[in-house]
Amino acid sequence: GYYTQDDIREIVAYAEDRFITVVPEIEMPGHSQAALASYPELSCTGGPFKVSTEWGIREDIYCAGKEETFRFLESVLDEVVELFPSPYIHLGADEAPKDRWEKCPDCQRRIKEEGLADERELQTWFINRIGAYLATKGRRIICWDEIFEGGLPGDITVQVWRDDVEHNAVAHVAEAAKGGFDVISSPTSHCYFNEGVERISLAQVYTFDPVPPELTADQASHVLGGECNMWTEYAPQEAVDGQMFPRMLAFTEAMWSPTAGRDWQDFHGRLESHYKRLDAMGVTYGEKGEFIQATE
Ligand code: ACM
Ligand code: ZN
């Protein structure tokens, strides 16, 4: 499916009425196979490509060597900034394999011309170029934490998501904040609501603190907050609500309350009234019993 410009205007206005800013994420250079299916000339190989019907990481990404790529993305972003008043535009920059760039003469020429060390630096160069374009429109950019792999980018807000054997989300947030970058924290350990409650329980979400304890007050001021992610490749709307609620309630309270002021038992007691509210609003939510289990 797709959104028309009128659909977008409706969503933005609906959110604005509720004091919410919609931040669009226009993914680059990876996760771009849908765009490349229509514009294969913007890839390194020329395609052809099909729109993916499953989620996952794809090797075909925008070619960083071809000027057409930037003309295309700038014209897309011109349209995006018209529609979204958000001061931030998210550019993604996660999960972009460099296999094609390594073999592409255009990308290799770009690396030489720009004096870059490798394909990771090429990604940072790519993002900085788009970031500079958006700065001329008065917008700032957000990128997922992979952007740090290619050296320090320019004026960006980093969104930390990876938390696994190789990546420690708290350490990544701390490093970014200490480096003077604004940070949004959304680690897979607490914030991926597309995961089931058996992996991320309500109680786990309630303990989330986006600010690493080691930061000074000044450094901590760079942590803008957190985001819970609901990737929807496999989720019709009823499933989205069921995954989001009640965990969104725990997440929201965690974002509004310093860790010291949080009281799980108190929150737990107040949940019943939230369920009544959700019922009245027709919002589906996940297992009510889940929070009882989580307190045991
Ligand atoms: C992400 O989950 N790839 C940001
Ligand atoms: Zn290329």
PDB file of C-alpha atoms and ligand atoms in Angstrom:
ATOM      1  CA  GLY A   1       0.000   0.000   0.000  1.00  0.00           C
ATOM      2  CA  TYR A   2       0.928   3.641   0.068  1.00  0.00           C
ATOM      3  CA  TYR A   3      -0.070   6.971   1.561  1.00  0.00           C
ATOM      4  CA  THR A   4      -1.328   9.819  -0.583  1.00  0.00           C
ATOM      5  CA  GLN A   5      -0.236  13.353   0.287  1.00  0.00           C
ATOM      6  CA  ASP A   6      -3.735  13.929   1.682  1.00  0.00           C
ATOM      7  CA  ASP A   7      -3.394  10.835   3.905  1.00  0.00           C
ATOM      8  CA  ILE A   8      -0.147  12.233   5.276  1.00  0.00           C
ATOM      9  CA  ARG A   9      -1.681  15.661   5.881  1.00  0.00           C
ATOM     10  CA  GLU A  10      -4.534  13.971   7.758  1.00  0.00           C
ATOM     11  CA  ILE A  11      -2.134  11.940   9.950  1.00  0.00           C
ATOM     12  CA  VAL A  12       0.044  14.958  10.718  1.00  0.00           C
ATOM     13  CA  ALA A  13      -3.017  17.076  11.633  1.00  0.00           C
ATOM     14  CA  TYR A  14      -4.514  14.301  13.786  1.00  0.00           C
ATOM     15  CA  ALA A  15      -1.246  13.978  15.690  1.00  0.00           C
ATOM     16  CA  GLU A  16      -0.774  17.741  15.967  1.00  0.00           C
ATOM     17  CA  ASP A  17      -4.228  18.061  17.590  1.00  0.00           C
ATOM     18  CA  ARG A  18      -2.877  15.719  20.285  1.00  0.00           C
ATOM     19  CA  PHE A  19       0.434  17.594  20.636  1.00  0.00           C
ATOM     20  CA  ILE A  20       2.342  14.854  18.820  1.00  0.00           C
ATOM     21  CA  THR A  21       4.948  15.497  16.131  1.00  0.00           C
ATOM     22  CA  VAL A  22       5.224  12.844  13.445  1.00  0.00           C
ATOM     23  CA  VAL A  23       8.867  12.312  12.480  1.00  0.00           C
ATOM     24  CA  PRO A  24       9.137  10.599   9.096  1.00  0.00           C
ATOM     25  CA  GLU A  25      11.894   8.059   8.501  1.00  0.00           C
ATOM     26  CA  ILE A  26      13.035   8.048   4.889  1.00  0.00           C
ATOM     27  CA  GLU A  27      15.467   5.181   4.870  1.00  0.00           C
ATOM     28  CA  MET A  28      18.858   5.442   3.115  1.00  0.00           C
ATOM     29  CA  PRO A  29      21.194   4.123   1.863  1.00  0.00           C
ATOM     30  CA  GLY A  30      19.834   0.655   2.798  1.00  0.00           C
ATOM     31  CA  HIS A  31      16.323  -0.729   3.244  1.00  0.00           C
ATOM     32  CA  SER A  32      15.596   0.885  -0.095  1.00  0.00           C
ATOM     33  CA  GLN A  33      14.602  -2.062  -2.251  1.00  0.00           C
ATOM     34  CA  ALA A  34      11.039  -0.795  -2.733  1.00  0.00           C
ATOM     35  CA  ALA A  35      12.392   2.440  -4.208  1.00  0.00           C
ATOM     36  CA  LEU A  36      14.991   0.564  -6.279  1.00  0.00           C
ATOM     37  CA  ALA A  37      12.273  -1.672  -7.749  1.00  0.00           C
ATOM     38  CA  SER A  38      10.889   1.468  -9.397  1.00  0.00           C
ATOM     39  CA  TYR A  39      14.220   3.251  -9.927  1.00  0.00           C
ATOM     40  CA  PRO A  40      16.766   0.450 -10.529  1.00  0.00           C
ATOM     41  CA  GLU A  41      19.150   2.972 -12.127  1.00  0.00           C
ATOM     42  CA  LEU A  42      19.809   4.350  -8.618  1.00  0.00           C
ATOM     43  CA  SER A  43      21.421   1.060  -7.539  1.00  0.00           C
ATOM     44  CA  CYS A  44      24.995  -0.048  -8.177  1.00  0.00           C
ATOM     45  CA  THR A  45      24.057  -2.920 -10.513  1.00  0.00           C
ATOM     46  CA  GLY A  46      21.055  -1.503 -12.358  1.00  0.00           C
ATOM     47  CA  GLY A  47      18.688  -4.221 -11.167  1.00  0.00           C
ATOM     48  CA  PRO A  48      16.007  -5.343 -11.855  1.00  0.00           C
ATOM     49  CA  PHE A  49      14.488  -5.637  -8.349  1.00  0.00           C
ATOM     50  CA  LYS A  50      11.201  -6.655  -6.849  1.00  0.00           C
ATOM     51  CA  VAL A  51       9.532  -4.998  -3.868  1.00  0.00           C
ATOM     52  CA  SER A  52      10.303  -7.263  -0.896  1.00  0.00           C
ATOM     53  CA  THR A  53       7.403  -9.166   0.592  1.00  0.00           C
ATOM     54  CA  GLU A  54       9.365 -10.230   3.662  1.00  0.00           C
ATOM     55  CA  TRP A  55      11.419  -8.240   6.074  1.00  0.00           C
ATOM     56  CA  GLY A  56      15.162  -8.533   6.155  1.00  0.00           C
ATOM     57  CA  ILE A  57      18.398  -6.917   5.078  1.00  0.00           C
ATOM     58  CA  ARG A  58      19.030  -6.531   1.339  1.00  0.00           C
ATOM     59  CA  GLU A  59      22.385  -6.149  -0.371  1.00  0.00           C
ATOM     60  CA  ASP A  60      21.051  -3.799  -3.029  1.00  0.00           C
ATOM     61  CA  ILE A  61      21.121  -0.259  -1.692  1.00  0.00           C
ATOM     62  CA  TYR A  62      21.339   3.211  -3.236  1.00  0.00           C
ATOM     63  CA  CYS A  63      24.526   3.808  -5.211  1.00  0.00           C
ATOM     64  CA  ALA A  64      26.595   6.456  -3.443  1.00  0.00           C
ATOM     65  CA  GLY A  65      28.652   7.195  -6.553  1.00  0.00           C
ATOM     66  CA  LYS A  66      25.903   8.298  -8.911  1.00  0.00           C
ATOM     67  CA  GLU A  67      24.703  11.881  -8.802  1.00  0.00           C
ATOM     68  CA  GLU A  68      21.186  10.763  -9.827  1.00  0.00           C
ATOM     69  CA  THR A  69      20.832   9.127  -6.414  1.00  0.00           C
ATOM     70  CA  PHE A  70      21.205  12.486  -4.698  1.00  0.00           C
ATOM     71  CA  ARG A  71      18.967  14.320  -7.182  1.00  0.00           C
ATOM     72  CA  PHE A  72      16.285  11.690  -6.534  1.00  0.00           C
ATOM     73  CA  LEU A  73      16.614  11.739  -2.746  1.00  0.00           C
ATOM     74  CA  GLU A  74      16.634  15.529  -2.641  1.00  0.00           C
ATOM     75  CA  SER A  75      13.415  15.661  -4.638  1.00  0.00           C
ATOM     76  CA  VAL A  76      11.829  13.048  -2.335  1.00  0.00           C
ATOM     77  CA  LEU A  77      12.934  15.056   0.692  1.00  0.00           C
ATOM     78  CA  ASP A  78      11.583  18.282  -0.840  1.00  0.00           C
ATOM     79  CA  GLU A  79       8.192  16.600  -0.824  1.00  0.00           C
ATOM     80  CA  VAL A  80       8.711  15.198   2.683  1.00  0.00           C
ATOM     81  CA  VAL A  81       9.567  18.566   4.247  1.00  0.00           C
ATOM     82  CA  GLU A  82       6.486  20.087   2.588  1.00  0.00           C
ATOM     83  CA  LEU A  83       4.283  17.477   4.264  1.00  0.00           C
ATOM     84  CA  PHE A  84       5.939  17.056   7.659  1.00  0.00           C
ATOM     85  CA  PRO A  85       6.550  20.130   9.842  1.00  0.00           C
ATOM     86  CA  SER A  86       8.822  18.050  12.127  1.00  0.00           C
ATOM     87  CA  PRO A  87      12.154  19.765  12.885  1.00  0.00           C
ATOM     88  CA  TYR A  88      13.718  16.289  12.511  1.00  0.00           C
ATOM     89  CA  ILE A  89      13.833  13.959   9.541  1.00  0.00           C
ATOM     90  CA  HIS A  90      15.028  10.422  10.255  1.00  0.00           C
ATOM     91  CA  LEU A  91      17.321   9.010   7.557  1.00  0.00           C
ATOM     92  CA  GLY A  92      17.658   5.472   8.861  1.00  0.00           C
ATOM     93  CA  ALA A  93      21.220   4.515   7.845  1.00  0.00           C
ATOM     94  CA  ASP A  94      20.923   1.146   9.594  1.00  0.00           C
ATOM     95  CA  GLU A  95      21.470  -2.310   8.162  1.00  0.00           C
ATOM     96  CA  ALA A  96      23.098  -1.241   4.896  1.00  0.00           C
ATOM     97  CA  PRO A  97      25.430  -4.002   3.622  1.00  0.00           C
ATOM     98  CA  LYS A  98      28.416  -2.615   1.733  1.00  0.00           C
ATOM     99  CA  ASP A  99      28.844  -5.558  -0.700  1.00  0.00           C
ATOM    100  CA  ARG A 100      27.597  -3.633  -3.738  1.00  0.00           C
ATOM    101  CA  TRP A 101      29.587  -0.496  -2.934  1.00  0.00           C
ATOM    102  CA  GLU A 102      32.768  -2.584  -2.666  1.00  0.00           C
ATOM    103  CA  LYS A 103      32.373  -3.739  -6.286  1.00  0.00           C
ATOM    104  CA  CYS A 104      30.833  -0.640  -7.860  1.00  0.00           C
ATOM    105  CA  PRO A 105      33.169   1.564  -9.959  1.00  0.00           C
ATOM    106  CA  ASP A 106      31.031   4.651  -9.252  1.00  0.00           C
ATOM    107  CA  CYS A 107      31.134   4.105  -5.483  1.00  0.00           C
ATOM    108  CA  GLN A 108      34.872   3.371  -5.587  1.00  0.00           C
ATOM    109  CA  ARG A 109      35.495   6.556  -7.589  1.00  0.00           C
ATOM    110  CA  ARG A 110      33.547   8.510  -4.972  1.00  0.00           C
ATOM    111  CA  ILE A 111      35.653   7.017  -2.174  1.00  0.00           C
ATOM    112  CA  LYS A 112      38.848   8.113  -3.984  1.00  0.00           C
ATOM    113  CA  GLU A 113      37.596  11.580  -4.894  1.00  0.00           C
ATOM    114  CA  GLU A 114      36.401  12.302  -1.391  1.00  0.00           C
ATOM    115  CA  GLY A 115      39.518  10.851   0.250  1.00  0.00           C
ATOM    116  CA  LEU A 116      37.530   8.326   2.257  1.00  0.00           C
ATOM    117  CA  ALA A 117      39.046   5.253   3.913  1.00  0.00           C
ATOM    118  CA  ASP A 118      36.356   2.728   3.038  1.00  0.00           C
ATOM    119  CA  GLU A 119      32.662   1.996   2.400  1.00  0.00           C
ATOM    120  CA  ARG A 120      31.711   2.748   5.995  1.00  0.00           C
ATOM    121  CA  GLU A 121      33.122   6.232   5.645  1.00  0.00           C
ATOM    122  CA  LEU A 122      31.246   6.467   2.355  1.00  0.00           C
ATOM    123  CA  GLN A 123      28.028   5.896   4.283  1.00  0.00           C
ATOM    124  CA  THR A 124      28.846   8.733   6.678  1.00  0.00           C
ATOM    125  CA  TRP A 125      29.730  10.943   3.696  1.00  0.00           C
ATOM    126  CA  PHE A 126      26.390  10.022   2.068  1.00  0.00           C
ATOM    127  CA  ILE A 127      24.425  10.888   5.202  1.00  0.00           C
ATOM    128  CA  ASN A 128      26.351  14.104   5.812  1.00  0.00           C
ATOM    129  CA  ARG A 129      25.622  15.212   2.251  1.00  0.00           C
ATOM    130  CA  ILE A 130      21.898  14.644   2.702  1.00  0.00           C
ATOM    131  CA  GLY A 131      22.071  16.178   6.181  1.00  0.00           C
ATOM    132  CA  ALA A 132      23.645  19.321   4.732  1.00  0.00           C
ATOM    133  CA  TYR A 133      20.846  19.497   2.151  1.00  0.00           C
ATOM    134  CA  LEU A 134      18.194  19.206   4.844  1.00  0.00           C
ATOM    135  CA  ALA A 135      19.974  21.820   6.956  1.00  0.00           C
ATOM    136  CA  THR A 136      19.320  24.292   4.132  1.00  0.00           C
ATOM    137  CA  LYS A 137      15.624  23.580   4.749  1.00  0.00           C
ATOM    138  CA  GLY A 138      16.017  24.130   8.476  1.00  0.00           C
ATOM    139  CA  ARG A 139      15.769  20.448   9.374  1.00  0.00           C
ATOM    140  CA  ARG A 140      18.007  18.227  11.478  1.00  0.00           C
ATOM    141  CA  ILE A 141      18.599  14.539  10.915  1.00  0.00           C
ATOM    142  CA  ILE A 142      18.361  11.413  13.037  1.00  0.00           C
ATOM    143  CA  CYS A 143      20.280   8.212  12.188  1.00  0.00           C
ATOM    144  CA  TRP A 144      20.464   4.762  13.760  1.00  0.00           C
ATOM    145  CA  ASP A 145      23.687   3.977  15.594  1.00  0.00           C
ATOM    146  CA  GLU A 146      25.416   2.250  12.626  1.00  0.00           C
ATOM    147  CA  ILE A 147      26.275   5.750  11.443  1.00  0.00           C
ATOM    148  CA  PHE A 148      29.110   5.822  13.988  1.00  0.00           C
ATOM    149  CA  GLU A 149      30.901   3.002  12.151  1.00  0.00           C
ATOM    150  CA  GLY A 150      32.113   5.379   9.457  1.00  0.00           C
ATOM    151  CA  GLY A 151      33.668   7.958  11.769  1.00  0.00           C
ATOM    152  CA  LEU A 152      31.868  10.809  13.444  1.00  0.00           C
ATOM    153  CA  PRO A 153      29.115  12.313  11.374  1.00  0.00           C
ATOM    154  CA  GLY A 154      28.176  15.998  11.328  1.00  0.00           C
ATOM    155  CA  ASP A 155      25.162  17.477  13.078  1.00  0.00           C
ATOM    156  CA  ILE A 156      23.070  14.407  13.747  1.00  0.00           C
ATOM    157  CA  THR A 157      20.948  12.960  16.497  1.00  0.00           C
ATOM    158  CA  VAL A 158      21.846   9.319  17.050  1.00  0.00           C
ATOM    159  CA  GLN A 159      19.222   6.711  17.767  1.00  0.00           C
ATOM    160  CA  VAL A 160      20.658   3.701  19.541  1.00  0.00           C
ATOM    161  CA  TRP A 161      18.947   0.365  18.939  1.00  0.00           C
ATOM    162  CA  ARG A 162      21.519  -2.425  18.910  1.00  0.00           C
ATOM    163  CA  ASP A 163      21.928  -4.366  22.113  1.00  0.00           C
ATOM    164  CA  ASP A 164      23.501  -7.773  21.582  1.00  0.00           C
ATOM    165  CA  VAL A 165      26.770  -9.634  22.108  1.00  0.00           C
ATOM    166  CA  GLU A 166      28.684  -7.096  20.028  1.00  0.00           C
ATOM    167  CA  HIS A 167      26.822  -3.930  20.957  1.00  0.00           C
ATOM    168  CA  ASN A 168      25.958  -2.542  24.335  1.00  0.00           C
ATOM    169  CA  ALA A 169      23.183  -0.005  23.982  1.00  0.00           C
ATOM    170  CA  VAL A 170      23.894   1.771  27.267  1.00  0.00           C
ATOM    171  CA  ALA A 171      27.565   2.147  26.273  1.00  0.00           C
ATOM    172  CA  HIS A 172      26.556   3.461  22.824  1.00  0.00           C
ATOM    173  CA  VAL A 173      24.197   6.031  24.340  1.00  0.00           C
ATOM    174  CA  ALA A 174      26.886   7.120  26.808  1.00  0.00           C
ATOM    175  CA  GLU A 175      29.530   7.394  24.078  1.00  0.00           C
ATOM    176  CA  ALA A 176      27.283   9.492  21.864  1.00  0.00           C
ATOM    177  CA  ALA A 177      26.208  11.819  24.696  1.00  0.00           C
ATOM    178  CA  LYS A 178      29.806  12.249  25.883  1.00  0.00           C
ATOM    179  CA  GLY A 179      30.760  13.103  22.302  1.00  0.00           C
ATOM    180  CA  GLY A 180      28.210  15.928  22.390  1.00  0.00           C
ATOM    181  CA  PHE A 181      25.657  14.225  20.146  1.00  0.00           C
ATOM    182  CA  ASP A 182      21.973  14.276  20.979  1.00  0.00           C
ATOM    183  CA  VAL A 183      20.716  10.725  21.485  1.00  0.00           C
ATOM    184  CA  ILE A 184      17.446   8.823  21.435  1.00  0.00           C
ATOM    185  CA  SER A 185      17.538   5.466  23.168  1.00  0.00           C
ATOM    186  CA  SER A 186      15.493   2.545  21.862  1.00  0.00           C
ATOM    187  CA  PRO A 187      17.395  -0.654  22.596  1.00  0.00           C
ATOM    188  CA  THR A 188      16.110  -4.038  21.497  1.00  0.00           C
ATOM    189  CA  SER A 189      16.306  -5.048  25.179  1.00  0.00           C
ATOM    190  CA  HIS A 190      13.325  -2.868  26.212  1.00  0.00           C
ATOM    191  CA  CYS A 191      11.810  -1.016  23.289  1.00  0.00           C
ATOM    192  CA  TYR A 192      10.990  -3.460  20.474  1.00  0.00           C
ATOM    193  CA  PHE A 193       7.267  -3.955  20.897  1.00  0.00           C
ATOM    194  CA  ASN A 194       7.061  -6.109  17.774  1.00  0.00           C
ATOM    195  CA  GLU A 195       8.678  -8.714  20.057  1.00  0.00           C
ATOM    196  CA  GLY A 196       6.352 -10.778  22.233  1.00  0.00           C
ATOM    197  CA  VAL A 197       5.895 -10.211  25.961  1.00  0.00           C
ATOM    198  CA  GLU A 198       7.746 -13.448  26.660  1.00  0.00           C
ATOM    199  CA  ARG A 199      10.875 -11.591  25.548  1.00  0.00           C
ATOM    200  CA  ILE A 200      10.073  -8.032  26.631  1.00  0.00           C
ATOM    201  CA  SER A 201       7.616  -8.084  29.513  1.00  0.00           C
ATOM    202  CA  LEU A 202       5.595  -5.170  30.801  1.00  0.00           C
ATOM    203  CA  ALA A 203       7.757  -5.123  33.935  1.00  0.00           C
ATOM    204  CA  GLN A 204      10.919  -5.040  31.805  1.00  0.00           C
ATOM    205  CA  VAL A 205       9.594  -2.033  29.883  1.00  0.00           C
ATOM    206  CA  TYR A 206       8.729  -0.282  33.159  1.00  0.00           C
ATOM    207  CA  THR A 207      12.392  -0.437  34.252  1.00  0.00           C
ATOM    208  CA  PHE A 208      13.655   1.272  31.085  1.00  0.00           C
ATOM    209  CA  ASP A 209      15.902   4.268  31.628  1.00  0.00           C
ATOM    210  CA  PRO A 210      17.240   5.993  28.506  1.00  0.00           C
ATOM    211  CA  VAL A 211      19.914   7.853  30.499  1.00  0.00           C
ATOM    212  CA  PRO A 212      23.053   5.822  31.372  1.00  0.00           C
ATOM    213  CA  PRO A 213      23.792   6.282  35.085  1.00  0.00           C
ATOM    214  CA  GLU A 214      27.438   7.221  34.425  1.00  0.00           C
ATOM    215  CA  LEU A 215      26.558  10.492  32.660  1.00  0.00           C
ATOM    216  CA  THR A 216      26.978  13.902  34.263  1.00  0.00           C
ATOM    217  CA  ALA A 217      23.915  16.170  34.241  1.00  0.00           C
ATOM    218  CA  ASP A 218      25.416  18.075  31.345  1.00  0.00           C
ATOM    219  CA  GLN A 219      26.043  14.937  29.288  1.00  0.00           C
ATOM    220  CA  ALA A 220      22.633  13.547  30.244  1.00  0.00           C
ATOM    221  CA  SER A 221      21.005  16.633  28.751  1.00  0.00           C
ATOM    222  CA  HIS A 222      21.999  15.206  25.337  1.00  0.00           C
ATOM    223  CA  VAL A 223      19.710  12.208  25.884  1.00  0.00           C
ATOM    224  CA  LEU A 224      16.472  13.445  24.367  1.00  0.00           C
ATOM    225  CA  GLY A 225      14.491  10.405  25.485  1.00  0.00           C
ATOM    226  CA  GLY A 226      13.410   7.037  24.197  1.00  0.00           C
ATOM    227  CA  GLU A 227      11.286   5.491  21.509  1.00  0.00           C
ATOM    228  CA  CYS A 228       9.424   2.200  21.471  1.00  0.00           C
ATOM    229  CA  ASN A 229       9.448   0.557  18.068  1.00  0.00           C
ATOM    230  CA  MET A 230       6.640  -1.402  16.486  1.00  0.00           C
ATOM    231  CA  TRP A 231       7.830  -2.726  13.141  1.00  0.00           C
ATOM    232  CA  THR A 232       4.710  -3.701  11.267  1.00  0.00           C
ATOM    233  CA  GLU A 233       5.772  -6.051   8.477  1.00  0.00           C
ATOM    234  CA  TYR A 234       3.834  -8.874  10.103  1.00  0.00           C
ATOM    235  CA  ALA A 235       1.210  -6.936  12.022  1.00  0.00           C
ATOM    236  CA  PRO A 236      -2.290  -5.937  10.947  1.00  0.00           C
ATOM    237  CA  GLN A 237      -3.751  -3.071  13.009  1.00  0.00           C
ATOM    238  CA  GLU A 238      -5.351  -5.302  15.713  1.00  0.00           C
ATOM    239  CA  ALA A 239      -1.985  -6.943  16.257  1.00  0.00           C
ATOM    240  CA  VAL A 240      -0.275  -3.544  16.445  1.00  0.00           C
ATOM    241  CA  ASP A 241      -2.557  -2.375  19.258  1.00  0.00           C
ATOM    242  CA  GLY A 242      -2.219  -5.702  21.051  1.00  0.00           C
ATOM    243  CA  GLN A 243       1.571  -5.454  20.941  1.00  0.00           C
ATOM    244  CA  MET A 244       1.661  -1.771  21.887  1.00  0.00           C
ATOM    245  CA  PHE A 245      -0.762  -1.967  24.808  1.00  0.00           C
ATOM    246  CA  PRO A 246      -0.381  -2.230  27.717  1.00  0.00           C
ATOM    247  CA  ARG A 247       3.406  -1.927  27.230  1.00  0.00           C
ATOM    248  CA  MET A 248       3.064   1.608  25.866  1.00  0.00           C
ATOM    249  CA  LEU A 249       1.574   2.648  29.222  1.00  0.00           C
ATOM    250  CA  ALA A 250       4.640   1.359  31.076  1.00  0.00           C
ATOM    251  CA  PHE A 251       6.956   2.958  28.521  1.00  0.00           C
ATOM    252  CA  THR A 252       5.221   6.330  28.739  1.00  0.00           C
ATOM    253  CA  GLU A 253       5.395   6.393  32.515  1.00  0.00           C
ATOM    254  CA  ALA A 254       9.055   5.371  32.353  1.00  0.00           C
ATOM    255  CA  MET A 255       9.750   8.302  30.019  1.00  0.00           C
ATOM    256  CA  TRP A 256       7.924  10.753  32.269  1.00  0.00           C
ATOM    257  CA  SER A 257       9.366   9.602  35.592  1.00  0.00           C
ATOM    258  CA  PRO A 258      12.920   9.467  36.864  1.00  0.00           C
ATOM    259  CA  THR A 259      13.821   5.909  37.880  1.00  0.00           C
ATOM    260  CA  ALA A 260      13.855   6.865  41.562  1.00  0.00           C
ATOM    261  CA  GLY A 261      10.248   8.062  41.419  1.00  0.00           C
ATOM    262  CA  ARG A 262       8.884   4.893  39.803  1.00  0.00           C
ATOM    263  CA  ASP A 263       6.818   2.412  41.736  1.00  0.00           C
ATOM    264  CA  TRP A 264       5.884  -0.799  39.956  1.00  0.00           C
ATOM    265  CA  GLN A 265       3.235  -1.807  42.512  1.00  0.00           C
ATOM    266  CA  ASP A 266       1.592   1.586  42.274  1.00  0.00           C
ATOM    267  CA  PHE A 267       1.639   1.466  38.463  1.00  0.00           C
ATOM    268  CA  HIS A 268       0.301  -2.071  38.578  1.00  0.00           C
ATOM    269  CA  GLY A 269      -2.613  -0.887  40.736  1.00  0.00           C
ATOM    270  CA  ARG A 270      -3.427   1.929  38.340  1.00  0.00           C
ATOM    271  CA  LEU A 271      -3.487  -0.340  35.271  1.00  0.00           C
ATOM    272  CA  GLU A 272      -7.102  -1.448  35.802  1.00  0.00           C
ATOM    273  CA  SER A 273      -8.349   2.072  35.201  1.00  0.00           C
ATOM    274  CA  HIS A 274      -6.231   2.236  32.039  1.00  0.00           C
ATOM    275  CA  TYR A 275      -7.854  -0.973  30.765  1.00  0.00           C
ATOM    276  CA  LYS A 276     -11.276   0.628  31.234  1.00  0.00           C
ATOM    277  CA  ARG A 277     -10.099   3.641  29.283  1.00  0.00           C
ATOM    278  CA  LEU A 278      -8.711   1.458  26.480  1.00  0.00           C
ATOM    279  CA  ASP A 279     -11.981  -0.525  26.389  1.00  0.00           C
ATOM    280  CA  ALA A 280     -13.942   2.704  26.049  1.00  0.00           C
ATOM    281  CA  MET A 281     -11.631   3.810  23.220  1.00  0.00           C
ATOM    282  CA  GLY A 282     -11.914   0.457  21.434  1.00  0.00           C
ATOM    283  CA  VAL A 283      -8.183  -0.194  21.703  1.00  0.00           C
ATOM    284  CA  THR A 284      -7.177  -3.852  21.711  1.00  0.00           C
ATOM    285  CA  TYR A 285      -4.502  -4.773  24.210  1.00  0.00           C
ATOM    286  CA  GLY A 286      -2.399  -7.817  24.957  1.00  0.00           C
ATOM    287  CA  GLU A 287      -2.805 -10.312  27.763  1.00  0.00           C
ATOM    288  CA  LYS A 288      -3.959  -8.594  30.934  1.00  0.00           C
ATOM    289  CA  GLY A 289      -2.490 -11.484  32.911  1.00  0.00           C
ATOM    290  CA  GLU A 290       0.950 -10.638  31.585  1.00  0.00           C
ATOM    291  CA  PHE A 291       1.626  -7.997  34.207  1.00  0.00           C
ATOM    292  CA  ILE A 292       0.531 -10.292  37.015  1.00  0.00           C
ATOM    293  CA  GLN A 293       3.022 -12.882  35.854  1.00  0.00           C
ATOM    294  CA  ALA A 294       5.700 -10.230  35.606  1.00  0.00           C
ATOM    295  CA  THR A 295       5.342  -9.276  39.271  1.00  0.00           C
ATOM    296  CA  GLU A 296       5.890 -12.829  40.526  1.00  0.00           C
TER     297      GLU A 296
HETATM  298  C1  ACM B   1      16.388  -1.309  13.318  1.00  0.00           C
HETATM  299  O1  ACM B   1      15.699  -2.007  14.056  1.00  0.00           O
HETATM  300  N1  ACM B   1      16.910  -1.800  12.208  1.00  0.00           N
HETATM  301  C2  ACM B   1      16.645   0.075  13.623  1.00  0.00           C
HETATM  302 ZN    ZN B   2      27.543   2.269  -6.542  1.00  0.00          ZN
END
